[in-house]
Amino acid sequence: MIKAYSKFLDKLETVEKIFLGITVAIMVTVMIYQVILRYCFASANSWSEELARYIFIYDVMIAAAIATRKNAHLQVDFLINLFKPKVKCLFTIGATIAGIVFLGFLFKYSLTLCQTAASNISAGLKISMSVFYACMPIGVVLMILTSIEVVLKNIAQIQALNKEEVSGK
């Protein structure tokens, strides 16, 4: 079961990386356009700065899901590394489950934010703000999906360690 789930997340991560590659290229292009317009022609427009900002926010949320899956978030693991592998797995499971609970609350409130912002229109792009705020629930769902994989892999690792202990005795 975990192999099929991991394969699904591998494909999803590929889509996320393609999305990030495209949006980073767009963001850099828009920012270069904005700089040239502002400093070479002493003119500016509002949509380019707004677009670059919102693309960046989407990219952060998508990349956070990839970082969650790879356990690459900033963390203080000095104390955890002092423990045996089984205890490390238990701490990781506990922390990840706590994170999933937090993400569940964040998802609920981010949906409310999207609904509230639906009537607001962005100043430069003239698009509903709910489109931009949708990065929160999208990113949260992706982080929950990857967090579930982290929990399942750590449970499997604990089971493997238990089998080693039994067969080693």
PDB file of C-alpha atoms in Angstrom:
ATOM      1  CA  MET A   1       0.000   0.000   0.000  1.00  0.00           C
ATOM      2  CA  ILE A   2       2.733   2.455   0.924  1.00  0.00           C
ATOM      3  CA  LYS A   3       4.559   1.755  -2.354  1.00  0.00           C
ATOM      4  CA  ALA A   4       1.490   2.683  -4.402  1.00  0.00           C
ATOM      5  CA  TYR A   5       0.973   5.813  -2.298  1.00  0.00           C
ATOM      6  CA  SER A   6       4.634   6.776  -2.715  1.00  0.00           C
ATOM      7  CA  LYS A   7       4.389   6.257  -6.495  1.00  0.00           C
ATOM      8  CA  PHE A   8       1.353   8.536  -6.554  1.00  0.00           C
ATOM      9  CA  LEU A   9       3.298  11.167  -4.593  1.00  0.00           C
ATOM     10  CA  ASP A  10       6.295  10.724  -6.933  1.00  0.00           C
ATOM     11  CA  LYS A  11       4.070  11.622  -9.880  1.00  0.00           C
ATOM     12  CA  LEU A  12       2.510  14.494  -7.962  1.00  0.00           C
ATOM     13  CA  GLU A  13       5.974  15.782  -7.050  1.00  0.00           C
ATOM     14  CA  THR A  14       6.970  15.678 -10.716  1.00  0.00           C
ATOM     15  CA  VAL A  15       3.950  17.846 -11.553  1.00  0.00           C
ATOM     16  CA  GLU A  16       4.850  20.193  -8.694  1.00  0.00           C
ATOM     17  CA  LYS A  17       8.429  20.534  -9.930  1.00  0.00           C
ATOM     18  CA  ILE A  18       7.261  21.257 -13.474  1.00  0.00           C
ATOM     19  CA  PHE A  19       4.849  23.866 -12.085  1.00  0.00           C
ATOM     20  CA  LEU A  20       7.672  25.422 -10.042  1.00  0.00           C
ATOM     21  CA  GLY A  21      10.022  25.503 -13.021  1.00  0.00           C
ATOM     22  CA  ILE A  22       7.465  27.250 -15.206  1.00  0.00           C
ATOM     23  CA  THR A  23       6.317  29.726 -12.566  1.00  0.00           C
ATOM     24  CA  VAL A  24       9.849  30.648 -11.494  1.00  0.00           C
ATOM     25  CA  ALA A  25      10.709  31.367 -15.128  1.00  0.00           C
ATOM     26  CA  ILE A  26       7.586  33.522 -15.461  1.00  0.00           C
ATOM     27  CA  MET A  27       8.326  35.307 -12.188  1.00  0.00           C
ATOM     28  CA  VAL A  28      11.919  36.091 -13.182  1.00  0.00           C
ATOM     29  CA  THR A  29      10.808  37.314 -16.613  1.00  0.00           C
ATOM     30  CA  VAL A  30       8.139  39.556 -15.102  1.00  0.00           C
ATOM     31  CA  MET A  31      10.613  40.943 -12.551  1.00  0.00           C
ATOM     32  CA  ILE A  32      13.202  41.696 -15.252  1.00  0.00           C
ATOM     33  CA  TYR A  33      10.472  43.399 -17.294  1.00  0.00           C
ATOM     34  CA  GLN A  34       9.484  45.434 -14.241  1.00  0.00           C
ATOM     35  CA  VAL A  35      13.078  46.500 -13.498  1.00  0.00           C
ATOM     36  CA  ILE A  36      13.722  47.511 -17.117  1.00  0.00           C
ATOM     37  CA  LEU A  37      10.466  49.438 -17.245  1.00  0.00           C
ATOM     38  CA  ARG A  38      11.138  51.221 -13.968  1.00  0.00           C
ATOM     39  CA  TYR A  39      14.846  52.055 -14.276  1.00  0.00           C
ATOM     40  CA  CYS A  40      15.279  52.442 -18.022  1.00  0.00           C
ATOM     41  CA  PHE A  41      11.997  54.117 -18.885  1.00  0.00           C
ATOM     42  CA  ALA A  42      11.077  55.674 -15.517  1.00  0.00           C
ATOM     43  CA  SER A  43       7.690  54.054 -15.776  1.00  0.00           C
ATOM     44  CA  ALA A  44       6.006  51.318 -13.803  1.00  0.00           C
ATOM     45  CA  ASN A  45       2.879  49.243 -13.856  1.00  0.00           C
ATOM     46  CA  SER A  46       1.040  47.636 -10.998  1.00  0.00           C
ATOM     47  CA  TRP A  47       0.278  44.229 -12.452  1.00  0.00           C
ATOM     48  CA  SER A  48       3.884  43.027 -12.806  1.00  0.00           C
ATOM     49  CA  GLU A  49       4.801  43.516  -9.157  1.00  0.00           C
ATOM     50  CA  GLU A  50       1.534  41.931  -8.058  1.00  0.00           C
ATOM     51  CA  LEU A  51       1.942  38.936 -10.382  1.00  0.00           C
ATOM     52  CA  ALA A  52       5.517  38.286  -9.225  1.00  0.00           C
ATOM     53  CA  ARG A  53       4.433  38.452  -5.577  1.00  0.00           C
ATOM     54  CA  TYR A  54       1.548  36.016  -5.983  1.00  0.00           C
ATOM     55  CA  ILE A  55       3.580  33.578  -8.072  1.00  0.00           C
ATOM     56  CA  PHE A  56       6.216  33.621  -5.347  1.00  0.00           C
ATOM     57  CA  ILE A  57       3.627  32.841  -2.673  1.00  0.00           C
ATOM     58  CA  TYR A  58       2.268  29.921  -4.695  1.00  0.00           C
ATOM     59  CA  ASP A  59       5.805  28.645  -5.244  1.00  0.00           C
ATOM     60  CA  VAL A  60       6.550  28.770  -1.524  1.00  0.00           C
ATOM     61  CA  MET A  61       3.450  26.721  -0.689  1.00  0.00           C
ATOM     62  CA  ILE A  62       4.168  24.113  -3.374  1.00  0.00           C
ATOM     63  CA  ALA A  63       7.842  23.875  -2.400  1.00  0.00           C
ATOM     64  CA  ALA A  64       6.865  23.490   1.263  1.00  0.00           C
ATOM     65  CA  ALA A  65       5.046  20.280   0.362  1.00  0.00           C
ATOM     66  CA  ILE A  66       8.160  18.937  -1.377  1.00  0.00           C
ATOM     67  CA  ALA A  67      10.286  19.914   1.619  1.00  0.00           C
ATOM     68  CA  THR A  68       7.841  18.180   3.974  1.00  0.00           C
ATOM     69  CA  ARG A  69       8.142  14.957   2.002  1.00  0.00           C
ATOM     70  CA  LYS A  70      11.934  15.083   2.050  1.00  0.00           C
ATOM     71  CA  ASN A  71      12.034  16.144   5.712  1.00  0.00           C
ATOM     72  CA  ALA A  72      14.037  19.162   4.586  1.00  0.00           C
ATOM     73  CA  HIS A  73      12.383  21.849   6.705  1.00  0.00           C
ATOM     74  CA  LEU A  74      14.523  23.792   9.118  1.00  0.00           C
ATOM     75  CA  GLN A  75      14.661  21.840  12.344  1.00  0.00           C
ATOM     76  CA  VAL A  76      16.798  21.368  15.408  1.00  0.00           C
ATOM     77  CA  ASP A  77      17.633  17.695  15.330  1.00  0.00           C
ATOM     78  CA  PHE A  78      20.606  17.667  17.693  1.00  0.00           C
ATOM     79  CA  LEU A  79      18.641  16.026  20.529  1.00  0.00           C
ATOM     80  CA  ILE A  80      16.703  13.684  18.274  1.00  0.00           C
ATOM     81  CA  ASN A  81      19.951  12.365  16.770  1.00  0.00           C
ATOM     82  CA  LEU A  82      21.050  11.254  20.248  1.00  0.00           C
ATOM     83  CA  PHE A  83      18.225   8.689  20.393  1.00  0.00           C
ATOM     84  CA  LYS A  84      18.077   5.203  18.933  1.00  0.00           C
ATOM     85  CA  PRO A  85      16.412   4.796  15.521  1.00  0.00           C
ATOM     86  CA  LYS A  86      13.141   3.487  16.973  1.00  0.00           C
ATOM     87  CA  VAL A  87      12.769   6.477  19.318  1.00  0.00           C
ATOM     88  CA  LYS A  88      13.659   8.835  16.451  1.00  0.00           C
ATOM     89  CA  CYS A  89      10.853   7.312  14.400  1.00  0.00           C
ATOM     90  CA  LEU A  90       8.408   7.710  17.281  1.00  0.00           C
ATOM     91  CA  PHE A  91       9.357  11.378  17.704  1.00  0.00           C
ATOM     92  CA  THR A  92       9.019  11.932  13.955  1.00  0.00           C
ATOM     93  CA  ILE A  93       5.602  10.272  13.933  1.00  0.00           C
ATOM     94  CA  GLY A  94       4.419  12.373  16.888  1.00  0.00           C
ATOM     95  CA  ALA A  95       5.691  15.629  15.444  1.00  0.00           C
ATOM     96  CA  THR A  96       4.257  14.849  12.022  1.00  0.00           C
ATOM     97  CA  ILE A  97       0.838  13.974  13.431  1.00  0.00           C
ATOM     98  CA  ALA A  98       0.871  17.232  15.401  1.00  0.00           C
ATOM     99  CA  GLY A  99       1.737  18.999  12.152  1.00  0.00           C
ATOM    100  CA  ILE A 100      -1.146  17.278  10.348  1.00  0.00           C
ATOM    101  CA  VAL A 101      -3.561  18.441  13.063  1.00  0.00           C
ATOM    102  CA  PHE A 102      -2.265  22.000  12.709  1.00  0.00           C
ATOM    103  CA  LEU A 103      -2.546  21.772   8.917  1.00  0.00           C
ATOM    104  CA  GLY A 104      -6.141  20.581   9.301  1.00  0.00           C
ATOM    105  CA  PHE A 105      -7.027  23.738  11.242  1.00  0.00           C
ATOM    106  CA  LEU A 106      -5.080  25.845   8.742  1.00  0.00           C
ATOM    107  CA  PHE A 107      -7.011  24.221   5.883  1.00  0.00           C
ATOM    108  CA  LYS A 108     -10.345  25.008   7.513  1.00  0.00           C
ATOM    109  CA  TYR A 109      -9.479  28.656   8.077  1.00  0.00           C
ATOM    110  CA  SER A 110      -7.830  29.071   4.679  1.00  0.00           C
ATOM    111  CA  LEU A 111     -11.065  27.963   3.001  1.00  0.00           C
ATOM    112  CA  THR A 112     -12.913  30.604   5.011  1.00  0.00           C
ATOM    113  CA  LEU A 113     -10.339  33.178   3.899  1.00  0.00           C
ATOM    114  CA  CYS A 114     -10.831  32.197   0.240  1.00  0.00           C
ATOM    115  CA  GLN A 115     -14.596  32.528   0.551  1.00  0.00           C
ATOM    116  CA  THR A 116     -14.295  35.893   2.276  1.00  0.00           C
ATOM    117  CA  ALA A 117     -11.849  37.211  -0.308  1.00  0.00           C
ATOM    118  CA  ALA A 118     -13.941  36.126  -3.292  1.00  0.00           C
ATOM    119  CA  SER A 119     -15.581  39.537  -3.588  1.00  0.00           C
ATOM    120  CA  ASN A 120     -12.286  41.461  -3.400  1.00  0.00           C
ATOM    121  CA  ILE A 121     -10.509  42.270  -6.659  1.00  0.00           C
ATOM    122  CA  SER A 122      -6.727  42.749  -6.912  1.00  0.00           C
ATOM    123  CA  ALA A 123      -5.644  46.252  -7.813  1.00  0.00           C
ATOM    124  CA  GLY A 124      -3.239  45.454 -10.640  1.00  0.00           C
ATOM    125  CA  LEU A 125      -4.418  42.193 -12.168  1.00  0.00           C
ATOM    126  CA  LYS A 126      -8.163  42.765 -11.678  1.00  0.00           C
ATOM    127  CA  ILE A 127      -8.660  39.145 -10.541  1.00  0.00           C
ATOM    128  CA  SER A 128     -10.559  37.899  -7.497  1.00  0.00           C
ATOM    129  CA  MET A 129      -8.294  37.683  -4.466  1.00  0.00           C
ATOM    130  CA  SER A 130      -9.631  34.197  -3.752  1.00  0.00           C
ATOM    131  CA  VAL A 131      -7.513  32.965  -6.692  1.00  0.00           C
ATOM    132  CA  PHE A 132      -4.395  34.140  -4.900  1.00  0.00           C
ATOM    133  CA  TYR A 133      -5.508  33.012  -1.450  1.00  0.00           C
ATOM    134  CA  ALA A 134      -6.220  29.552  -2.860  1.00  0.00           C
ATOM    135  CA  CYS A 135      -2.503  28.830  -2.535  1.00  0.00           C
ATOM    136  CA  MET A 136      -3.101  28.181   1.181  1.00  0.00           C
ATOM    137  CA  PRO A 137      -5.579  25.302   0.931  1.00  0.00           C
ATOM    138  CA  ILE A 138      -3.722  23.862  -2.073  1.00  0.00           C
ATOM    139  CA  GLY A 139      -0.385  23.933  -0.261  1.00  0.00           C
ATOM    140  CA  VAL A 140      -1.922  22.603   2.949  1.00  0.00           C
ATOM    141  CA  VAL A 141      -3.515  19.637   1.173  1.00  0.00           C
ATOM    142  CA  LEU A 142      -0.200  18.825  -0.504  1.00  0.00           C
ATOM    143  CA  MET A 143       1.621  19.040   2.850  1.00  0.00           C
ATOM    144  CA  ILE A 144      -0.956  16.772   4.509  1.00  0.00           C
ATOM    145  CA  LEU A 145      -0.560  14.206   1.721  1.00  0.00           C
ATOM    146  CA  THR A 146       3.222  14.191   2.082  1.00  0.00           C
ATOM    147  CA  SER A 147       3.005  14.156   5.884  1.00  0.00           C
ATOM    148  CA  ILE A 148       0.875  11.013   5.740  1.00  0.00           C
ATOM    149  CA  GLU A 149       3.640   9.356   3.733  1.00  0.00           C
ATOM    150  CA  VAL A 150       6.216  10.404   6.337  1.00  0.00           C
ATOM    151  CA  VAL A 151       4.109   8.803   9.089  1.00  0.00           C
ATOM    152  CA  LEU A 152       3.572   5.597   7.100  1.00  0.00           C
ATOM    153  CA  LYS A 153       7.275   5.263   6.272  1.00  0.00           C
ATOM    154  CA  ASN A 154       8.254   5.754   9.909  1.00  0.00           C
ATOM    155  CA  ILE A 155       5.720   3.150  11.041  1.00  0.00           C
ATOM    156  CA  ALA A 156       7.169   0.745   8.461  1.00  0.00           C
ATOM    157  CA  GLN A 157      10.661   1.515   9.717  1.00  0.00           C
ATOM    158  CA  ILE A 158       9.617   0.774  13.317  1.00  0.00           C
ATOM    159  CA  GLN A 159       8.118  -2.529  12.175  1.00  0.00           C
ATOM    160  CA  ALA A 160      11.346  -3.391  10.354  1.00  0.00           C
ATOM    161  CA  LEU A 161      13.381  -2.550  13.450  1.00  0.00           C
ATOM    162  CA  ASN A 162      11.099  -4.740  15.580  1.00  0.00           C
ATOM    163  CA  LYS A 163      11.576  -7.666  13.167  1.00  0.00           C
ATOM    164  CA  GLU A 164      15.355  -7.179  13.365  1.00  0.00           C
ATOM    165  CA  GLU A 165      15.197  -7.250  17.171  1.00  0.00           C
ATOM    166  CA  VAL A 166      13.116 -10.436  17.171  1.00  0.00           C
ATOM    167  CA  SER A 167      15.308 -12.208  14.619  1.00  0.00           C
ATOM    168  CA  GLY A 168      18.504 -10.962  16.278  1.00  0.00           C
ATOM    169  CA  LYS A 169      17.629 -12.433  19.690  1.00  0.00           C
TER     170      LYS A 169
END
